[in-house]
XYZ file of C-alpha atoms in Angstrom:
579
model
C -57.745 132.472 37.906
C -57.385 133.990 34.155
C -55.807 131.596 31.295
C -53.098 133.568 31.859
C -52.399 133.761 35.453
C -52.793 129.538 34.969
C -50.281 129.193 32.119
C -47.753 131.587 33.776
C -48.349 129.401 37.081
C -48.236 125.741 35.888
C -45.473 126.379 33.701
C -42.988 128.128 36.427
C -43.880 125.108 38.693
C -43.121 122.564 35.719
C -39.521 124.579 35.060
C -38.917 124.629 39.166
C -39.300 120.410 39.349
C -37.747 119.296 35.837
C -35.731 122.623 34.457
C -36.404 125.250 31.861
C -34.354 123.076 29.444
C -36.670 120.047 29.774
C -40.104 122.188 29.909
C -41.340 122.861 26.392
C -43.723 125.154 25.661
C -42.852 126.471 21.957
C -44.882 125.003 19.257
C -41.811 123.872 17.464
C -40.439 121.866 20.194
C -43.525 120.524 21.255
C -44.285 118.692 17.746
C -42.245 116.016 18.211
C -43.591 114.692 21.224
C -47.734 116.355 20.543
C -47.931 114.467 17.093
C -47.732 110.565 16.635
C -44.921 108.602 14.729
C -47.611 107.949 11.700
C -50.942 109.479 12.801
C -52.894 111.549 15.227
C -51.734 114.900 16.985
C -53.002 117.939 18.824
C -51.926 120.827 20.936
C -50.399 120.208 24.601
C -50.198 123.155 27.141
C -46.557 121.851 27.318
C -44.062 118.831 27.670
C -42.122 118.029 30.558
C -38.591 115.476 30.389
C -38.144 114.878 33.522
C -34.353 112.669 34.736
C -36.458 110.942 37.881
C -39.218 109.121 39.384
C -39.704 112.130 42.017
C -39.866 114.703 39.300
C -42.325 112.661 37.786
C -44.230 112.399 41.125
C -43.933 116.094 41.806
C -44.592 116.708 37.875
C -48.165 114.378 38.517
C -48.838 116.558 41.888
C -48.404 120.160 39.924
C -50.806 118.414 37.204
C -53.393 117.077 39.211
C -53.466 120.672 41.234
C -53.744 122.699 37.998
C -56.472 120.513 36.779
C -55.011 119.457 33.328
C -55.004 116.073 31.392
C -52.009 114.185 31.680
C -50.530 112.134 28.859
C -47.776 109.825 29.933
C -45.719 109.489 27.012
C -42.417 106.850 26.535
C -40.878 106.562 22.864
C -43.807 107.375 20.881
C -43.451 104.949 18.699
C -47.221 103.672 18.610
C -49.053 103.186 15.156
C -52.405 104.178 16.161
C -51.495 107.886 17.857
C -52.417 107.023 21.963
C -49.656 108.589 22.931
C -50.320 111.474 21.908
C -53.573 114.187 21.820
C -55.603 113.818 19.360
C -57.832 116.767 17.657
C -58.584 120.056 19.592
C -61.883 118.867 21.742
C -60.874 118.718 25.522
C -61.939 120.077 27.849
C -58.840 120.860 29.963
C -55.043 121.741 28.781
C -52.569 118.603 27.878
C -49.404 118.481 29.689
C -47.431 115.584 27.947
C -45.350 113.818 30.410
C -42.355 112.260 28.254
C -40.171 109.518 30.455
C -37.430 108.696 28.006
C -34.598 110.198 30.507
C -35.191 107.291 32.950
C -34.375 104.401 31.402
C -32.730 102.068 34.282
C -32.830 98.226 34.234
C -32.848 96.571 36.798
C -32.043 92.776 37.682
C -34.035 90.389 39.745
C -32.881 86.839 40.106
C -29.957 86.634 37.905
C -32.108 88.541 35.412
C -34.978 85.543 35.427
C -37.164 88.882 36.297
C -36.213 92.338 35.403
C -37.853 95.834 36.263
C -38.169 98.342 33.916
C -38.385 101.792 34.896
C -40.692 104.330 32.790
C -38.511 105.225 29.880
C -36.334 102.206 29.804
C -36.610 100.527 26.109
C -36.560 96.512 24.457
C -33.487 97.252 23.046
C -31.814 98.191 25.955
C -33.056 95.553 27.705
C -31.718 92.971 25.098
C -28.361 94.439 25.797
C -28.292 94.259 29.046
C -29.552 90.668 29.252
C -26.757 89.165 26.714
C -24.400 88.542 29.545
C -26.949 86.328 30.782
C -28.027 84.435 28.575
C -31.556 85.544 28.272
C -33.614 87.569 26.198
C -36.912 90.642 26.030
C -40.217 89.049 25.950
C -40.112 90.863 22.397
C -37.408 90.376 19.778
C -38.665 91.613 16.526
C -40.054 95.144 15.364
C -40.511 97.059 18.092
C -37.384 96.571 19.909
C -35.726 97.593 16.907
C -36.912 101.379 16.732
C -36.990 102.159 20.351
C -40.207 101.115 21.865
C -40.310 101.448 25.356
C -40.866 98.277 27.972
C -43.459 100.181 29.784
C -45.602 101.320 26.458
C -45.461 97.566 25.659
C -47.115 96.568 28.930
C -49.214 99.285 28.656
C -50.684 98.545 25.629
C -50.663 94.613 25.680
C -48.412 94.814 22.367
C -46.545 92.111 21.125
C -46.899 88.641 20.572
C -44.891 87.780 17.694
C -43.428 84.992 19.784
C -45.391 81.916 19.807
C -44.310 80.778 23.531
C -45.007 83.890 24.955
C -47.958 86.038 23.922
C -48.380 89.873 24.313
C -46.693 91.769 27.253
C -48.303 91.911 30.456
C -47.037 91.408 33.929
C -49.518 91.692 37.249
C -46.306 93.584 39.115
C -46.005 97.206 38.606
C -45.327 100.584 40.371
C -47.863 103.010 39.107
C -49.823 106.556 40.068
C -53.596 107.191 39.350
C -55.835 109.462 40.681
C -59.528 108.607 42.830
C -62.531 109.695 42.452
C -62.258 112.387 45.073
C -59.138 113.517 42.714
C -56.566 112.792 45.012
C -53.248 111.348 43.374
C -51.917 108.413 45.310
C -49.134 106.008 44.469
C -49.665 101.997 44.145
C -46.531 99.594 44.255
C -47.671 96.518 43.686
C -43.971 95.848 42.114
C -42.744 93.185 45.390
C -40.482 95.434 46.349
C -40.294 96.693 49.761
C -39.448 100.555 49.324
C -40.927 102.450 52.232
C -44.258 103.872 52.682
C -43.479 107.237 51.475
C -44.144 108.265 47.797
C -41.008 109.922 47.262
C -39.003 107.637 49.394
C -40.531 104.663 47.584
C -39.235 106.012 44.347
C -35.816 107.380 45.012
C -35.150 104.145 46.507
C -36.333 102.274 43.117
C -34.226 104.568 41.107
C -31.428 104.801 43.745
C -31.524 100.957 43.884
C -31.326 100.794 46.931
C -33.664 97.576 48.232
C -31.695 94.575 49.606
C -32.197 91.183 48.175
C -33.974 90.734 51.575
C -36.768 93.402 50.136
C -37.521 91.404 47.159
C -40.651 89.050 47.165
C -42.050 86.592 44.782
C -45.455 87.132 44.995
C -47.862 84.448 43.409
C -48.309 87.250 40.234
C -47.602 86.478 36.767
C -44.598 88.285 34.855
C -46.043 86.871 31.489
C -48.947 85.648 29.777
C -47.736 82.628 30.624
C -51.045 80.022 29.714
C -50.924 81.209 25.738
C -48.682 78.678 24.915
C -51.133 76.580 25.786
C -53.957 78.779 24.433
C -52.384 79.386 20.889
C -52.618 75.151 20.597
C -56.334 75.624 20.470
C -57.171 75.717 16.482
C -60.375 74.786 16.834
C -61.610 77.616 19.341
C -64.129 79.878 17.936
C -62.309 83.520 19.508
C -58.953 84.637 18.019
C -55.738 83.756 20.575
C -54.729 87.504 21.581
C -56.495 90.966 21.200
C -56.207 93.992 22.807
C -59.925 94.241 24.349
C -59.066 90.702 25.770
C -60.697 90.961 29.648
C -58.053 88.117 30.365
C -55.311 90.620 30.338
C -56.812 94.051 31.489
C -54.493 93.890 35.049
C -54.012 97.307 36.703
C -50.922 98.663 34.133
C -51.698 96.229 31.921
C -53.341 97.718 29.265
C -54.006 100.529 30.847
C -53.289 102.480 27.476
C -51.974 105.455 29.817
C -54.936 105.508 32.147
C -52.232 105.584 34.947
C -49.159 106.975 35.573
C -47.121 104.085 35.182
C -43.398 104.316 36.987
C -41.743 100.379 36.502
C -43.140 97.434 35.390
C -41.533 93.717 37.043
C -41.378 91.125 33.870
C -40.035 87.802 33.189
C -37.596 87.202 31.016
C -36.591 83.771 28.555
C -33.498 81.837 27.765
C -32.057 82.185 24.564
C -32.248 79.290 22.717
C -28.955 77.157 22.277
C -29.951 76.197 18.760
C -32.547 78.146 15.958
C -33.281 77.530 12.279
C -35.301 79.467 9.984
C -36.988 78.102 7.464
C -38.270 80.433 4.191
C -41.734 78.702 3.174
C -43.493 79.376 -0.014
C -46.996 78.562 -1.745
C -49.732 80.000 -4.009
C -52.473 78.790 -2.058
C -53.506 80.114 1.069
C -54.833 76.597 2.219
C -52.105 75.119 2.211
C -50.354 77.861 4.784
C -53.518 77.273 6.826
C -52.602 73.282 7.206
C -48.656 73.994 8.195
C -50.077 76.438 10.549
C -53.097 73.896 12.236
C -50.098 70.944 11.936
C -47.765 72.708 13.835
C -49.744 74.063 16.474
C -51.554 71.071 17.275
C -49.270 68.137 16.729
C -45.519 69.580 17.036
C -44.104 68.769 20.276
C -41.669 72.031 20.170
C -43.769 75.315 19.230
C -42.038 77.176 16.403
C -40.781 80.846 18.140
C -42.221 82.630 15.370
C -43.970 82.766 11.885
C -44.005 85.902 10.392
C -46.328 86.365 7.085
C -45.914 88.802 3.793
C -47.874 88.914 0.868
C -46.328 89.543 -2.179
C -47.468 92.789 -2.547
C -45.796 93.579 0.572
C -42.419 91.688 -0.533
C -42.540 94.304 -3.349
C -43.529 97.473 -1.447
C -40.774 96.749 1.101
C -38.355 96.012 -1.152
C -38.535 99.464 -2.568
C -39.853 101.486 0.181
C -38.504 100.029 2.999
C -34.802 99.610 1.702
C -33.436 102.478 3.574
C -34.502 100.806 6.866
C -33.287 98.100 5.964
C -30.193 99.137 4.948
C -29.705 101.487 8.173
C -30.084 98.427 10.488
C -28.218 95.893 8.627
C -24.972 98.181 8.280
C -25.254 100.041 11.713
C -27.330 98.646 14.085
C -30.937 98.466 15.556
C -29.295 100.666 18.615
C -28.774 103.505 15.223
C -32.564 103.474 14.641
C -33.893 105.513 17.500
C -31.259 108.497 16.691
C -32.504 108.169 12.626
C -35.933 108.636 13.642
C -34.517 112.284 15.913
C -32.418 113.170 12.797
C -35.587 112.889 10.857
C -38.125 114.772 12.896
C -35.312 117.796 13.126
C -35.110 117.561 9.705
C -38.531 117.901 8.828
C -39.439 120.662 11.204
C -36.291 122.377 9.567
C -37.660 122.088 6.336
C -41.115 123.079 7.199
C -40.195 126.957 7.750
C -39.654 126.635 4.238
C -42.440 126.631 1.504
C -40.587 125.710 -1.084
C -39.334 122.708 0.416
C -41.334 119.372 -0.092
C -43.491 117.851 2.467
C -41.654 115.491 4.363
C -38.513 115.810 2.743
C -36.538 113.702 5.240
C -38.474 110.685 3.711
C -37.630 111.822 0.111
C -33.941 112.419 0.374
C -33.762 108.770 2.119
C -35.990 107.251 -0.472
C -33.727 108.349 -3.175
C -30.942 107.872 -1.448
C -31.589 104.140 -0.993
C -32.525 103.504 -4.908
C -28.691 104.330 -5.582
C -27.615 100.607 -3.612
C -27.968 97.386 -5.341
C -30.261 94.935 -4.274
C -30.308 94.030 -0.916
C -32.041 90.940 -0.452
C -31.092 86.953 -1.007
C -31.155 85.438 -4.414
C -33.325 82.293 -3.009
C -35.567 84.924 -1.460
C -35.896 86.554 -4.859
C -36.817 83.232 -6.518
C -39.176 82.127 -4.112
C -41.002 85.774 -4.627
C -40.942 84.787 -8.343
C -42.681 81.779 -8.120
C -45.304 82.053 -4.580
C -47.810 84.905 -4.000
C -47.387 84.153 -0.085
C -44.374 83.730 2.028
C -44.196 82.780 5.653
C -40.574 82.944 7.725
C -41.128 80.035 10.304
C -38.481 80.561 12.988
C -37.534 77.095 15.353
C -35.472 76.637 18.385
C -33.530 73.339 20.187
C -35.826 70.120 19.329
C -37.825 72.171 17.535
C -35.666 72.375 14.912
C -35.261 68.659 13.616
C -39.111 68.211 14.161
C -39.851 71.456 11.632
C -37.620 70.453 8.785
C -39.099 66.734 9.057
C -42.293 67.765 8.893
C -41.590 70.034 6.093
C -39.944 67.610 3.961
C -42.978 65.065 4.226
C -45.494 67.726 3.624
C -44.335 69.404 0.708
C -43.835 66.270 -1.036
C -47.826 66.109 -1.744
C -48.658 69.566 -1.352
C -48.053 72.922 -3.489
C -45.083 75.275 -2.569
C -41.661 74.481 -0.947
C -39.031 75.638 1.642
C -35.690 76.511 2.289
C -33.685 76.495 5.262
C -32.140 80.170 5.432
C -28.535 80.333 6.099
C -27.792 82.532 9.270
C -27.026 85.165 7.090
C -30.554 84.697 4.848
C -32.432 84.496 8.311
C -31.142 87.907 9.296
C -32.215 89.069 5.804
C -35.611 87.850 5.650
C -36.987 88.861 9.450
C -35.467 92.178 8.719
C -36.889 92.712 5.295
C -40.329 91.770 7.442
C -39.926 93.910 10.172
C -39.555 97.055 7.459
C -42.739 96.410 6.312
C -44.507 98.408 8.827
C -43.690 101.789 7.623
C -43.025 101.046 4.121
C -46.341 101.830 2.940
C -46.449 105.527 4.904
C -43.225 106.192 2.434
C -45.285 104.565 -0.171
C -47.483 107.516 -0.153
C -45.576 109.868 0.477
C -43.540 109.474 -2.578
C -46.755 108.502 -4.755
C -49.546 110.186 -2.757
C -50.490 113.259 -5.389
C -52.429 110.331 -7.140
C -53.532 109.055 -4.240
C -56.140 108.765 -1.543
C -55.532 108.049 2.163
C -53.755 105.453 4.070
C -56.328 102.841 5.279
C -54.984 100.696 7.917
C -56.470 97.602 10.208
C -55.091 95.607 12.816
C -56.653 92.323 13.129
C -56.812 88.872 15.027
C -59.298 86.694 13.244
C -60.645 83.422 15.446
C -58.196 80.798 16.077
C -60.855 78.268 13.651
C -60.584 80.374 10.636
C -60.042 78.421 7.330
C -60.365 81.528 4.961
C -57.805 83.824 6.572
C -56.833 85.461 2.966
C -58.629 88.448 2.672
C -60.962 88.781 -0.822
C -62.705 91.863 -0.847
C -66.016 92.132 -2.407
C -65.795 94.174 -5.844
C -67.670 97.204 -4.905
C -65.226 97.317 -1.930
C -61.931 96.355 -4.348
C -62.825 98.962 -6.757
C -62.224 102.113 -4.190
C -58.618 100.553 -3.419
C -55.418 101.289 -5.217
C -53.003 99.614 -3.085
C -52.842 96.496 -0.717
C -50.268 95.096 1.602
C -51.415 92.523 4.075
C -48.376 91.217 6.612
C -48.915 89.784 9.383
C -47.970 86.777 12.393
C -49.927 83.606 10.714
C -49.528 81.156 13.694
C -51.790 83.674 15.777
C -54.049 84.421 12.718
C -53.163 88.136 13.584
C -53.151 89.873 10.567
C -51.773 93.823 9.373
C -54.194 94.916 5.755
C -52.801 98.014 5.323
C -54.400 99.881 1.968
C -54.052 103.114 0.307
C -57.635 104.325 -1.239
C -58.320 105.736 -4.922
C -58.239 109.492 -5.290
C -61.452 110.794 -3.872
C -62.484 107.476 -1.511
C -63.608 108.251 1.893
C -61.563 105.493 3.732
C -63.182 105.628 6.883
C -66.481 104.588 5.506
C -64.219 101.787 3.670
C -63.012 100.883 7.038
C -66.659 100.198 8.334
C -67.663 98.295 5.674
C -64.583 95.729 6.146
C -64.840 95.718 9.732
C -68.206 95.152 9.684
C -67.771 92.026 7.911
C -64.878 90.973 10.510
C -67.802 91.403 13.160
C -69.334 88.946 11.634
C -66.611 86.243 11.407
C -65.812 86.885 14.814
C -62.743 88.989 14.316
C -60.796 91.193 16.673
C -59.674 94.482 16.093
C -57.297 95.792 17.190
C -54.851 93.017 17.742
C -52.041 94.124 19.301
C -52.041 97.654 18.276
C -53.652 99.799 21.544
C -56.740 101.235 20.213
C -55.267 104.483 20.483
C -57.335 107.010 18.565
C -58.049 104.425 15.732
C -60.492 102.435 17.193
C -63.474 102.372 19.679
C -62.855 100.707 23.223
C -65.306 97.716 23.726
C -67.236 97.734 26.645
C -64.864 95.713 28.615
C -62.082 97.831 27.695
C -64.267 101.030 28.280
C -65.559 99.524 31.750
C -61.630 98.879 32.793
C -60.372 102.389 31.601
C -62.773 104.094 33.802
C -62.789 102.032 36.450
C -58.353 102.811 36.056
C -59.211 106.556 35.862
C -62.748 107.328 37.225
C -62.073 111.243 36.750
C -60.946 110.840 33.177
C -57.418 112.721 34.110
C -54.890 110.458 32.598
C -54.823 110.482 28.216
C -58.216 111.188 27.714
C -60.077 110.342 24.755
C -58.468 107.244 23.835
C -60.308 104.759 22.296
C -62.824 106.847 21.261
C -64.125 107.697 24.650
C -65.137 111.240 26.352
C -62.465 113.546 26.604
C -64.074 115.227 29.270
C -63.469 115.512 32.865
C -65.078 112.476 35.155
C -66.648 110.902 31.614
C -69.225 113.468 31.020
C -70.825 112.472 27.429
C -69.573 109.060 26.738
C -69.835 109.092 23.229
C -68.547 109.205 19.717
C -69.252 112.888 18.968
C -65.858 113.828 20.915
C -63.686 111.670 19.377
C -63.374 112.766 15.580
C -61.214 109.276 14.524
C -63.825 107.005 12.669
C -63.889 104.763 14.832
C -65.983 101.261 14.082
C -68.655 100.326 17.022
């Protein structure tokens, strides 16, 4: 069959299952979903949106018989670009398989379990479990600009949360294909549904199990030991990272190797009581002791500690204020439809050559500078006097133990605390959670003097005394910017940098990486290794093993893009990654 006679074929069958409206084939349409939220891209034969789980199915069958890679893509909101293709070097045409129009919730036991179906998001899920009394397994960043439930599990992200560790669940509904290429479908959610792959799904969607039909199956809904395993400051391996064997389970972190349709989680009480507590200090030492103290000796975990540097206090302040200022007026629910307005935006303003590169980004930038300050005069202060700052969140008992502790310890040690009003807690985990993309505006508003954006994602061992990074000067020297953020009671740390004009970053990247070998360092940390990173041979092992004819997002992690693994190597992948 000519290229021809195939394109003309696959994409009448993808318009006869999901519509002509929700099969994309024109470049301009395409780019939202073909290039990543702040890196990676490449050309797909087409996207398809479709409004079930059959289309999906029948979507997977038309694939799978047209020989194509598939990329199974929720809201695309992934910093390391594996959701997306990446270069021009496969082998086969990219269909992109975007499941945001099925985003059903569904309630098991009073909503002590939930399942998620493929395009269903964290912040719809916090929404829906209100009424309850309950709460996502994540509550900070990602829930707040979309991120799907499904890309979470997927990708083992998350772990903010001290109690509960990144996502993962051992209960899931999911397609692959075998090595004889045959697509089958796996439900493994403890649901009875039929036998039938399209009767099994329609009657997810459809709802339409008893309460007879639901089992409990001895399969965990949460990485429910770490907890436990955080409490371990002495152990020589960091507490979470994505190439952790422990938590490679069929979807989980699968990183799109399958064809995932629901995933069954657990879900948490909201606490009756929290405090946050706004902890400063000039020496990184001293963070280190709060951190081993209240790990090892507090009876009640903290929920979370969330890190910034003053460099990245600053950076966000300025760069991040529009964020900011979008969620704190309007909403977290506002976010996802910014981030729309901004891509149609951009691609509006790239027919035009006279209009600036991402001019979305500019018009907000200056937009924000015209409000007055938005964050807390005891914030302010605090930035005045400490170079690190550290937003330790506590819940129930928890509480009273945290600001005793606090009050002894600070009384022979350098720094000091505050415990944030309601109001100053909302301020300060928000002013955090803008962090993340603050530095991407950063350069875009500064970059003509500029290098690239450098960035790492990084769990150092759970022992590590010297957490602060110092860069060695030949290293220092190539680096005009620095931001490191990050969740301190998991040592997981975000060093984001912006090289001098001229720097090759990725042989920057090596060099630091290399040294993080050394220590005993994981990378990445809760990021998927998307197209940023090499897979480790544990993660490489489990991704074929998930997809032994390479057919499902293939590439990522620096692995072959080519059809059943030929040429397992580096010389496909084009990203830089680190071995």
């Amino acid at each position: 069959m000519t290229a021809t006679r195939f394109s003309l074929d696959l994409a009448e069958k993808l318009k006869a299952i999901v519509g002509s409206q929700y099969t994309l084939t024109d470049a301009d349409k395409k780019k939202p979903y073909s290039n990543g939220i702040r890196l990676g891209g490449g050309e797909a034969y087409a996207v398809v949106r479709p409004s079930s789980l059959v289309e999906v199915w029948k979507v997977l069958q038309a694939c799978v018989e047209a020989d194509v890679i598939v990329i199974m893509q929720a809201a695309n909101t992934g910093l390391t670009g594996g959701s997306t293709p990446n270069g021009a070097d496969y082998d086969r045409p990219i269909v992109i398989v975007s499941t945001m129009r099925i985003s059903d919730i569904q309630l098991i036991d009073q909503g002590k379990q939930i399942v998620g179906l493929a395009g269903s998001t964290l912040f719809g899920l916090e929404e829906r479990l209100k009424p309850y009394g309950r709460e996502p397994h994540s509550v900070i960043g990602s829930s707040c600009i979309g991120a799907s439930i499904v890309g979470g599990v997927c990708n083992n992200s998350g772990g903010a949360l001290v109690q509960r560790g990144p996502a993962y669940t051992e209960m899931s509904l999911f397609a692959q294909v075998t090595e004889n290429g045959e697509l089958q479908l796996v439900n493994n959610l403890g649901l009875d549904l039929g036998s039938d792959p399209e009767e099994i799904l329609a009657n997810l969607q459809n709802q339409t199990y008893q309460e007879a039909d639901v089992q409990f199956p001895d399969k965990r809904g949460s990485d429910n030991e770490y907890h436990e395993r955080i409490r371990d400051v002495d152990a020589e391996t960091p507490s979470r990272f994505n190439n952790d064997p422990r938590r490679l389970y069929e979807s989980s972190g699968c990183a799109g190797k399958l064809a995932v349709f629901a995933v069954r989680i657990d879900t948490f009480p909201i606490p009756e009581k929290h405090q946050v507590f706004y902890i400063g200090t000039n020496d990184p030492a001293v963070m280190e002791q709060m951190r081993r103290d209240m790990l090892s000796t507090f009876t009640n975990l903290p929920v979370s500690g969330e890190y910034l540097h003053k460099s990245s206090y600053d950076i966000s302040k300025k760069y991040g204020k529009d964020s900011y200022l979008v969620i704190d007026k309007l909403g977290t629910k506002y976010i996802p439809k910014m981030f729309s307005i901004k891509r149609t935006v951009d691609r509006w303003a790239e027919k035009f050559s006279f209009m600036p590169n991402k001019f979305s980004d500019r018009i907000m930038q200056y937009m924000s500078q015209m409000f007055p300050n938005h964050l807390p005069k005891r914030m302010e202060d605090f930035r005045a006097k400490y170079d690190h700052h550290w937003i330790v969140e506590t819940s129930n008992d928890g509480v009273a133990e945290a600001q005793a502790y606090l009050d002894t310890f600070f009384k022979d040690n350098e720094g000091d605390y505050f415990a944030c009003t309601d109001r100053e807690a909302d301020q300060a985990i928000l002013h955090r959670f803008v962090t993340g993309g603050a530095l991407t505006r950063y350069h875009i508003m500064n970059g003509k003097d500029l290098g690239s954006i450098m960035t790492i994602d990084v769990a150092f061992p759970r022992n590590e005394l010297d957490w602060f990074e110092v860069l060695p000067q030949e290293i220092d020297d190539k680096i005009a910017v620095k931001m490191y953020y990050g969740h301190f009671f998991c040592h997981v740390m975000h060093q984001n940098y912006i090289m001098k004009k001229g720097v090759d970053g990725k042989a920057v990247k090596k060099q630091i990486l290399a040294s993080y070998d050394v220590r005993g360092a994981e990378y990445p940390a809760e990021h998927n290794v998307g197209h940023e990173y090499l897979a480790k041979p544990a993660l490489r092992e489990f991704y074929q093993k998930t997809d032994p004819t390479n057919s499902f997002n293939s590439g990522i992690g620096g692995t072959s893009k080519l059809k059943n693994w030929q040429e397992l190597s580096d010389e496909h992948t084009g990203c830089g990654c680190h071995k």
